[in-house]
Amino acid sequence: MGYWVYNSFKATEGLNPTRSQEVQDSFEYFESQNISDLIIDLRYNGGGSVAVAEQINNYLINASNGNKLMYTNKLNSLKPNFEKSVNFRKIGGLNLNHIVFITSRGTASASELIINCLDPYLEVTLIGDHTYRKPVGSFPLSSYFPILKDNDVELVPITFATANAQGKAEYFEGFPAEFLVGDSPQFNWGDENDLRLATALQYLQDGAVSGRLKNSYFKPKWEMIDAFTGLKQEFPAF
């Protein structure tokens, strides 16, 4: 069993194609340990590079689904030619039975993309709180309208929704956690006294969660993502 805390989808500068050396090193380690279950802690991960999210998915997907559809960027009926589909391209030999995601209301964007893309293919369980609810994305319009570039203006409107292999794209309420569990940030990463990590371990080991852990849930008045406003909240890794 592995446990991985990942706080931002950040690409490593200078690597081509775009990817993260941290991600590569982490999954090579997990593969060397022959893990069959993985806990991924995304509770404070507001998103970031989609290319890095794809890289992570390509490590997580099982070989039997290693070339199937990952996601499609769905546009409205006026712009179908802009739609783009991306398939998995399996990396490494990791073959997981179960993935548990630790989530919160600050789990957003690329974090939700990973959960949505893997759900049709793997047994995925969410523990903690519902996710942020950002199933949409955008691209800058200056590449298509020279007048914007000529005047040093950029427009980045919401232009597409990201659909998984089952066509699920409208998770505007976020992804619900199967087990609502309170956060306990007073403990260090990996400390089994952390309520959400303890729940994930118990679930993977026993297939059930105790009433004590379930009863720990509370809705926080403030989370890290609340510190951002405007574009910085829409694009938490801005």
JSON list of N, CA, C and O in Angstrom, two decimals, residues 41 43 100-105 107 125-131 175-184 194-197 199-200 209 213-214 216-220 223:
[
{"chain": "A", "resi": 41, "resn": "ASP", "atom": "N", "xyz": [-3.38, 11.86, -1.68]},
{"chain": "A", "resi": 41, "resn": "ASP", "atom": "CA", "xyz": [-3.90, 12.95, -0.85]},
{"chain": "A", "resi": 41, "resn": "ASP", "atom": "C", "xyz": [-3.91, 14.25, -1.66]},
{"chain": "A", "resi": 41, "resn": "ASP", "atom": "O", "xyz": [-2.87, 14.86, -1.87]},
{"chain": "A", "resi": 43, "resn": "ARG", "atom": "N", "xyz": [-6.11, 16.82, -0.84]},
{"chain": "A", "resi": 43, "resn": "ARG", "atom": "CA", "xyz": [-7.05, 17.68, -0.09]},
{"chain": "A", "resi": 43, "resn": "ARG", "atom": "C", "xyz": [-6.75, 19.17, -0.25]},
{"chain": "A", "resi": 43, "resn": "ARG", "atom": "O", "xyz": [-7.66, 20.00, -0.13]},
{"chain": "A", "resi": 100, "resn": "VAL", "atom": "N", "xyz": [-7.63, 5.28, -3.40]},
{"chain": "A", "resi": 100, "resn": "VAL", "atom": "CA", "xyz": [-8.41, 6.13, -2.50]},
{"chain": "A", "resi": 100, "resn": "VAL", "atom": "C", "xyz": [-7.87, 7.56, -2.62]},
{"chain": "A", "resi": 100, "resn": "VAL", "atom": "O", "xyz": [-6.67, 7.79, -2.49]},
{"chain": "A", "resi": 101, "resn": "PHE", "atom": "N", "xyz": [-8.77, 8.49, -2.91]},
{"chain": "A", "resi": 101, "resn": "PHE", "atom": "CA", "xyz": [-8.41, 9.90, -2.95]},
{"chain": "A", "resi": 101, "resn": "PHE", "atom": "C", "xyz": [-8.89, 10.56, -1.67]},
{"chain": "A", "resi": 101, "resn": "PHE", "atom": "O", "xyz": [-10.05, 10.43, -1.29]},
{"chain": "A", "resi": 102, "resn": "ILE", "atom": "N", "xyz": [-7.99, 11.28, -1.00]},
{"chain": "A", "resi": 102, "resn": "ILE", "atom": "CA", "xyz": [-8.38, 12.13, 0.12]},
{"chain": "A", "resi": 102, "resn": "ILE", "atom": "C", "xyz": [-8.65, 13.52, -0.45]},
{"chain": "A", "resi": 102, "resn": "ILE", "atom": "O", "xyz": [-7.79, 14.11, -1.10]},
{"chain": "A", "resi": 103, "resn": "THR", "atom": "N", "xyz": [-9.87, 14.03, -0.23]},
{"chain": "A", "resi": 103, "resn": "THR", "atom": "CA", "xyz": [-10.32, 15.24, -0.91]},
{"chain": "A", "resi": 103, "resn": "THR", "atom": "C", "xyz": [-10.93, 16.23, 0.07]},
{"chain": "A", "resi": 103, "resn": "THR", "atom": "O", "xyz": [-11.26, 15.90, 1.21]},
{"chain": "A", "resi": 104, "resn": "SER", "atom": "N", "xyz": [-11.08, 17.45, -0.43]},
{"chain": "A", "resi": 104, "resn": "SER", "atom": "CA", "xyz": [-11.75, 18.51, 0.33]},
{"chain": "A", "resi": 104, "resn": "SER", "atom": "C", "xyz": [-12.38, 19.47, -0.67]},
{"chain": "A", "resi": 104, "resn": "SER", "atom": "O", "xyz": [-12.28, 19.28, -1.89]},
{"chain": "A", "resi": 105, "resn": "ARG", "atom": "N", "xyz": [-12.97, 20.55, -0.16]},
{"chain": "A", "resi": 105, "resn": "ARG", "atom": "CA", "xyz": [-13.54, 21.55, -1.05]},
{"chain": "A", "resi": 105, "resn": "ARG", "atom": "C", "xyz": [-12.45, 22.30, -1.82]},
{"chain": "A", "resi": 105, "resn": "ARG", "atom": "O", "xyz": [-12.71, 22.99, -2.79]},
{"chain": "A", "resi": 107, "resn": "THR", "atom": "N", "xyz": [-10.05, 20.65, -3.37]},
{"chain": "A", "resi": 107, "resn": "THR", "atom": "CA", "xyz": [-9.58, 19.71, -4.39]},
{"chain": "A", "resi": 107, "resn": "THR", "atom": "C", "xyz": [-10.25, 20.10, -5.70]},
{"chain": "A", "resi": 107, "resn": "THR", "atom": "O", "xyz": [-11.45, 19.89, -5.89]},
{"chain": "A", "resi": 125, "resn": "THR", "atom": "N", "xyz": [-12.30, 5.50, -4.62]},
{"chain": "A", "resi": 125, "resn": "THR", "atom": "CA", "xyz": [-13.06, 5.89, -3.44]},
{"chain": "A", "resi": 125, "resn": "THR", "atom": "C", "xyz": [-12.57, 7.25, -2.96]},
{"chain": "A", "resi": 125, "resn": "THR", "atom": "O", "xyz": [-11.36, 7.49, -2.91]},
{"chain": "A", "resi": 126, "resn": "LEU", "atom": "N", "xyz": [-13.50, 8.13, -2.60]},
{"chain": "A", "resi": 126, "resn": "LEU", "atom": "CA", "xyz": [-13.17, 9.46, -2.08]},
{"chain": "A", "resi": 126, "resn": "LEU", "atom": "C", "xyz": [-13.46, 9.51, -0.59]},
{"chain": "A", "resi": 126, "resn": "LEU", "atom": "O", "xyz": [-14.54, 9.08, -0.14]},
{"chain": "A", "resi": 127, "resn": "ILE", "atom": "N", "xyz": [-12.52, 10.08, 0.16]},
{"chain": "A", "resi": 127, "resn": "ILE", "atom": "CA", "xyz": [-12.65, 10.20, 1.61]},
{"chain": "A", "resi": 127, "resn": "ILE", "atom": "C", "xyz": [-12.31, 11.64, 2.00]},
{"chain": "A", "resi": 127, "resn": "ILE", "atom": "O", "xyz": [-11.31, 12.20, 1.53]},
{"chain": "A", "resi": 128, "resn": "GLY", "atom": "N", "xyz": [-13.13, 12.23, 2.83]},
{"chain": "A", "resi": 128, "resn": "GLY", "atom": "CA", "xyz": [-12.88, 13.60, 3.30]},
{"chain": "A", "resi": 128, "resn": "GLY", "atom": "C", "xyz": [-14.09, 14.47, 3.13]},
{"chain": "A", "resi": 128, "resn": "GLY", "atom": "O", "xyz": [-14.99, 14.48, 3.96]},
{"chain": "A", "resi": 129, "resn": "ASP", "atom": "N", "xyz": [-14.13, 15.22, 2.00]},
{"chain": "A", "resi": 129, "resn": "ASP", "atom": "CA", "xyz": [-15.25, 16.12, 1.73]},
{"chain": "A", "resi": 129, "resn": "ASP", "atom": "C", "xyz": [-15.44, 16.19, 0.22]},
{"chain": "A", "resi": 129, "resn": "ASP", "atom": "O", "xyz": [-14.57, 15.75, -0.55]},
{"chain": "A", "resi": 130, "resn": "HIS", "atom": "N", "xyz": [-16.56, 16.76, -0.22]},
{"chain": "A", "resi": 130, "resn": "HIS", "atom": "CA", "xyz": [-16.80, 16.89, -1.65]},
{"chain": "A", "resi": 130, "resn": "HIS", "atom": "C", "xyz": [-15.78, 17.83, -2.26]},
{"chain": "A", "resi": 130, "resn": "HIS", "atom": "O", "xyz": [-15.22, 18.72, -1.61]},
{"chain": "A", "resi": 131, "resn": "THR", "atom": "N", "xyz": [-15.52, 17.64, -3.56]},
{"chain": "A", "resi": 131, "resn": "THR", "atom": "CA", "xyz": [-14.50, 18.44, -4.24]},
{"chain": "A", "resi": 131, "resn": "THR", "atom": "C", "xyz": [-15.07, 19.79, -4.66]},
{"chain": "A", "resi": 131, "resn": "THR", "atom": "O", "xyz": [-16.25, 20.08, -4.49]},
{"chain": "A", "resi": 175, "resn": "PHE", "atom": "N", "xyz": [-17.39, 16.24, -6.77]},
{"chain": "A", "resi": 175, "resn": "PHE", "atom": "CA", "xyz": [-17.51, 14.80, -6.55]},
{"chain": "A", "resi": 175, "resn": "PHE", "atom": "C", "xyz": [-17.75, 14.56, -5.07]},
{"chain": "A", "resi": 175, "resn": "PHE", "atom": "O", "xyz": [-16.97, 15.02, -4.22]},
{"chain": "A", "resi": 176, "resn": "PRO", "atom": "N", "xyz": [-18.81, 13.83, -4.72]},
{"chain": "A", "resi": 176, "resn": "PRO", "atom": "CA", "xyz": [-19.08, 13.59, -3.30]},
{"chain": "A", "resi": 176, "resn": "PRO", "atom": "C", "xyz": [-18.12, 12.56, -2.72]},
{"chain": "A", "resi": 176, "resn": "PRO", "atom": "O", "xyz": [-17.71, 11.62, -3.40]},
{"chain": "A", "resi": 177, "resn": "ALA", "atom": "N", "xyz": [-17.77, 12.74, -1.46]},
{"chain": "A", "resi": 177, "resn": "ALA", "atom": "CA", "xyz": [-16.96, 11.74, -0.76]},
{"chain": "A", "resi": 177, "resn": "ALA", "atom": "C", "xyz": [-17.85, 10.60, -0.29]},
{"chain": "A", "resi": 177, "resn": "ALA", "atom": "O", "xyz": [-18.92, 10.83, 0.26]},
{"chain": "A", "resi": 178, "resn": "GLU", "atom": "N", "xyz": [-17.38, 9.37, -0.50]},
{"chain": "A", "resi": 178, "resn": "GLU", "atom": "CA", "xyz": [-18.13, 8.22, 0.02]},
{"chain": "A", "resi": 178, "resn": "GLU", "atom": "C", "xyz": [-18.15, 8.23, 1.54]},
{"chain": "A", "resi": 178, "resn": "GLU", "atom": "O", "xyz": [-19.13, 7.81, 2.16]},
{"chain": "A", "resi": 179, "resn": "PHE", "atom": "N", "xyz": [-17.06, 8.72, 2.13]},
{"chain": "A", "resi": 179, "resn": "PHE", "atom": "CA", "xyz": [-16.98, 8.81, 3.58]},
{"chain": "A", "resi": 179, "resn": "PHE", "atom": "C", "xyz": [-16.60, 10.24, 3.97]},
{"chain": "A", "resi": 179, "resn": "PHE", "atom": "O", "xyz": [-15.49, 10.70, 3.68]},
{"chain": "A", "resi": 180, "resn": "LEU", "atom": "N", "xyz": [-17.55, 10.96, 4.57]},
{"chain": "A", "resi": 180, "resn": "LEU", "atom": "CA", "xyz": [-17.30, 12.32, 5.04]},
{"chain": "A", "resi": 180, "resn": "LEU", "atom": "C", "xyz": [-16.55, 12.25, 6.35]},
{"chain": "A", "resi": 180, "resn": "LEU", "atom": "O", "xyz": [-17.03, 11.66, 7.32]},
{"chain": "A", "resi": 181, "resn": "VAL", "atom": "N", "xyz": [-15.35, 12.84, 6.36]},
{"chain": "A", "resi": 181, "resn": "VAL", "atom": "CA", "xyz": [-14.47, 12.76, 7.53]},
{"chain": "A", "resi": 181, "resn": "VAL", "atom": "C", "xyz": [-13.85, 14.13, 7.75]},
{"chain": "A", "resi": 181, "resn": "VAL", "atom": "O", "xyz": [-13.42, 14.79, 6.79]},
{"chain": "A", "resi": 182, "resn": "GLY", "atom": "N", "xyz": [-13.77, 14.56, 8.99]},
{"chain": "A", "resi": 182, "resn": "GLY", "atom": "CA", "xyz": [-13.21, 15.86, 9.30]},
{"chain": "A", "resi": 182, "resn": "GLY", "atom": "C", "xyz": [-11.71, 15.94, 9.03]},
{"chain": "A", "resi": 182, "resn": "GLY", "atom": "O", "xyz": [-11.00, 14.93, 9.04]},
{"chain": "A", "resi": 183, "resn": "ASP", "atom": "N", "xyz": [-11.23, 17.16, 8.76]},
{"chain": "A", "resi": 183, "resn": "ASP", "atom": "CA", "xyz": [-9.81, 17.37, 8.54]},
{"chain": "A", "resi": 183, "resn": "ASP", "atom": "C", "xyz": [-9.11, 17.55, 9.89]},
{"chain": "A", "resi": 183, "resn": "ASP", "atom": "O", "xyz": [-9.70, 18.02, 10.85]},
{"chain": "A", "resi": 184, "resn": "SER", "atom": "N", "xyz": [-7.83, 17.17, 9.92]},
{"chain": "A", "resi": 184, "resn": "SER", "atom": "CA", "xyz": [-7.05, 17.32, 11.16]},
{"chain": "A", "resi": 184, "resn": "SER", "atom": "C", "xyz": [-5.65, 17.80, 10.80]},
{"chain": "A", "resi": 184, "resn": "SER", "atom": "O", "xyz": [-4.68, 17.04, 10.88]},
{"chain": "A", "resi": 194, "resn": "ASP", "atom": "N", "xyz": [-3.97, 11.35, 11.72]},
{"chain": "A", "resi": 194, "resn": "ASP", "atom": "CA", "xyz": [-4.74, 12.19, 10.81]},
{"chain": "A", "resi": 194, "resn": "ASP", "atom": "C", "xyz": [-6.03, 11.45, 10.47]},
{"chain": "A", "resi": 194, "resn": "ASP", "atom": "O", "xyz": [-6.01, 10.32, 9.98]},
{"chain": "A", "resi": 195, "resn": "LEU", "atom": "N", "xyz": [-7.17, 12.08, 10.72]},
{"chain": "A", "resi": 195, "resn": "LEU", "atom": "CA", "xyz": [-8.45, 11.39, 10.60]},
{"chain": "A", "resi": 195, "resn": "LEU", "atom": "C", "xyz": [-8.70, 10.86, 9.19]},
{"chain": "A", "resi": 195, "resn": "LEU", "atom": "O", "xyz": [-9.19, 9.74, 9.01]},
{"chain": "A", "resi": 196, "resn": "ARG", "atom": "N", "xyz": [-8.37, 11.67, 8.19]},
{"chain": "A", "resi": 196, "resn": "ARG", "atom": "CA", "xyz": [-8.65, 11.24, 6.82]},
{"chain": "A", "resi": 196, "resn": "ARG", "atom": "C", "xyz": [-7.72, 10.12, 6.37]},
{"chain": "A", "resi": 196, "resn": "ARG", "atom": "O", "xyz": [-8.15, 9.17, 5.70]},
{"chain": "A", "resi": 197, "resn": "LEU", "atom": "N", "xyz": [-6.46, 10.21, 6.73]},
{"chain": "A", "resi": 197, "resn": "LEU", "atom": "CA", "xyz": [-5.54, 9.12, 6.41]},
{"chain": "A", "resi": 197, "resn": "LEU", "atom": "C", "xyz": [-5.93, 7.85, 7.17]},
{"chain": "A", "resi": 197, "resn": "LEU", "atom": "O", "xyz": [-5.92, 6.75, 6.61]},
{"chain": "A", "resi": 199, "resn": "THR", "atom": "N", "xyz": [-8.84, 6.95, 8.09]},
{"chain": "A", "resi": 199, "resn": "THR", "atom": "CA", "xyz": [-10.02, 6.39, 7.44]},
{"chain": "A", "resi": 199, "resn": "THR", "atom": "C", "xyz": [-9.64, 5.63, 6.18]},
{"chain": "A", "resi": 199, "resn": "THR", "atom": "O", "xyz": [-10.15, 4.52, 5.92]},
{"chain": "A", "resi": 200, "resn": "ALA", "atom": "N", "xyz": [-8.76, 6.22, 5.36]},
{"chain": "A", "resi": 200, "resn": "ALA", "atom": "CA", "xyz": [-8.32, 5.55, 4.13]},
{"chain": "A", "resi": 200, "resn": "ALA", "atom": "C", "xyz": [-7.64, 4.23, 4.44]},
{"chain": "A", "resi": 200, "resn": "ALA", "atom": "O", "xyz": [-7.90, 3.20, 3.79]},
{"chain": "A", "resi": 209, "resn": "VAL", "atom": "N", "xyz": [-15.50, 1.47, 7.61]},
{"chain": "A", "resi": 209, "resn": "VAL", "atom": "CA", "xyz": [-15.01, 2.63, 8.36]},
{"chain": "A", "resi": 209, "resn": "VAL", "atom": "C", "xyz": [-15.79, 2.71, 9.67]},
{"chain": "A", "resi": 209, "resn": "VAL", "atom": "O", "xyz": [-17.02, 2.58, 9.68]},
{"chain": "A", "resi": 213, "resn": "LEU", "atom": "N", "xyz": [-14.81, 7.54, 13.20]},
{"chain": "A", "resi": 213, "resn": "LEU", "atom": "CA", "xyz": [-14.24, 8.35, 12.13]},
{"chain": "A", "resi": 213, "resn": "LEU", "atom": "C", "xyz": [-15.33, 9.05, 11.33]},
{"chain": "A", "resi": 213, "resn": "LEU", "atom": "O", "xyz": [-15.19, 10.22, 10.97]},
{"chain": "A", "resi": 214, "resn": "LYS", "atom": "N", "xyz": [-16.42, 8.36, 11.07]},
{"chain": "A", "resi": 214, "resn": "LYS", "atom": "CA", "xyz": [-17.53, 8.98, 10.34]},
{"chain": "A", "resi": 214, "resn": "LYS", "atom": "C", "xyz": [-18.10, 10.16, 11.11]},
{"chain": "A", "resi": 214, "resn": "LYS", "atom": "O", "xyz": [-18.50, 11.17, 10.53]},
{"chain": "A", "resi": 216, "resn": "SER", "atom": "N", "xyz": [-16.61, 12.20, 12.87]},
{"chain": "A", "resi": 216, "resn": "SER", "atom": "CA", "xyz": [-15.65, 13.31, 13.02]},
{"chain": "A", "resi": 216, "resn": "SER", "atom": "C", "xyz": [-15.92, 14.45, 12.05]},
{"chain": "A", "resi": 216, "resn": "SER", "atom": "O", "xyz": [-15.31, 15.52, 12.17]},
{"chain": "A", "resi": 217, "resn": "TYR", "atom": "N", "xyz": [-16.82, 14.24, 11.10]},
{"chain": "A", "resi": 217, "resn": "TYR", "atom": "CA", "xyz": [-16.99, 15.24, 10.04]},
{"chain": "A", "resi": 217, "resn": "TYR", "atom": "C", "xyz": [-17.58, 16.55, 10.56]},
{"chain": "A", "resi": 217, "resn": "TYR", "atom": "O", "xyz": [-18.49, 16.56, 11.39]},
{"chain": "A", "resi": 218, "resn": "PHE", "atom": "N", "xyz": [-17.04, 17.63, 10.06]},
{"chain": "A", "resi": 218, "resn": "PHE", "atom": "CA", "xyz": [-17.62, 18.95, 10.27]},
{"chain": "A", "resi": 218, "resn": "PHE", "atom": "C", "xyz": [-17.37, 19.77, 9.01]},
{"chain": "A", "resi": 218, "resn": "PHE", "atom": "O", "xyz": [-16.38, 19.55, 8.30]},
{"chain": "A", "resi": 219, "resn": "LYS", "atom": "N", "xyz": [-18.26, 20.67, 8.72]},
{"chain": "A", "resi": 219, "resn": "LYS", "atom": "CA", "xyz": [-18.10, 21.52, 7.54]},
{"chain": "A", "resi": 219, "resn": "LYS", "atom": "C", "xyz": [-17.29, 22.74, 7.93]},
{"chain": "A", "resi": 219, "resn": "LYS", "atom": "O", "xyz": [-17.75, 23.57, 8.72]},
{"chain": "A", "resi": 220, "resn": "PRO", "atom": "N", "xyz": [-16.07, 22.88, 7.40]},
{"chain": "A", "resi": 220, "resn": "PRO", "atom": "CA", "xyz": [-15.24, 24.02, 7.81]},
{"chain": "A", "resi": 220, "resn": "PRO", "atom": "C", "xyz": [-15.81, 25.34, 7.32]},
{"chain": "A", "resi": 220, "resn": "PRO", "atom": "O", "xyz": [-16.39, 25.43, 6.23]},
{"chain": "A", "resi": 223, "resn": "GLU", "atom": "N", "xyz": [-11.66, 27.36, 3.99]},
{"chain": "A", "resi": 223, "resn": "GLU", "atom": "CA", "xyz": [-10.63, 26.47, 3.47]},
{"chain": "A", "resi": 223, "resn": "GLU", "atom": "C", "xyz": [-9.67, 27.30, 2.64]},
{"chain": "A", "resi": 223, "resn": "GLU", "atom": "O", "xyz": [-9.97, 28.44, 2.27]}
]
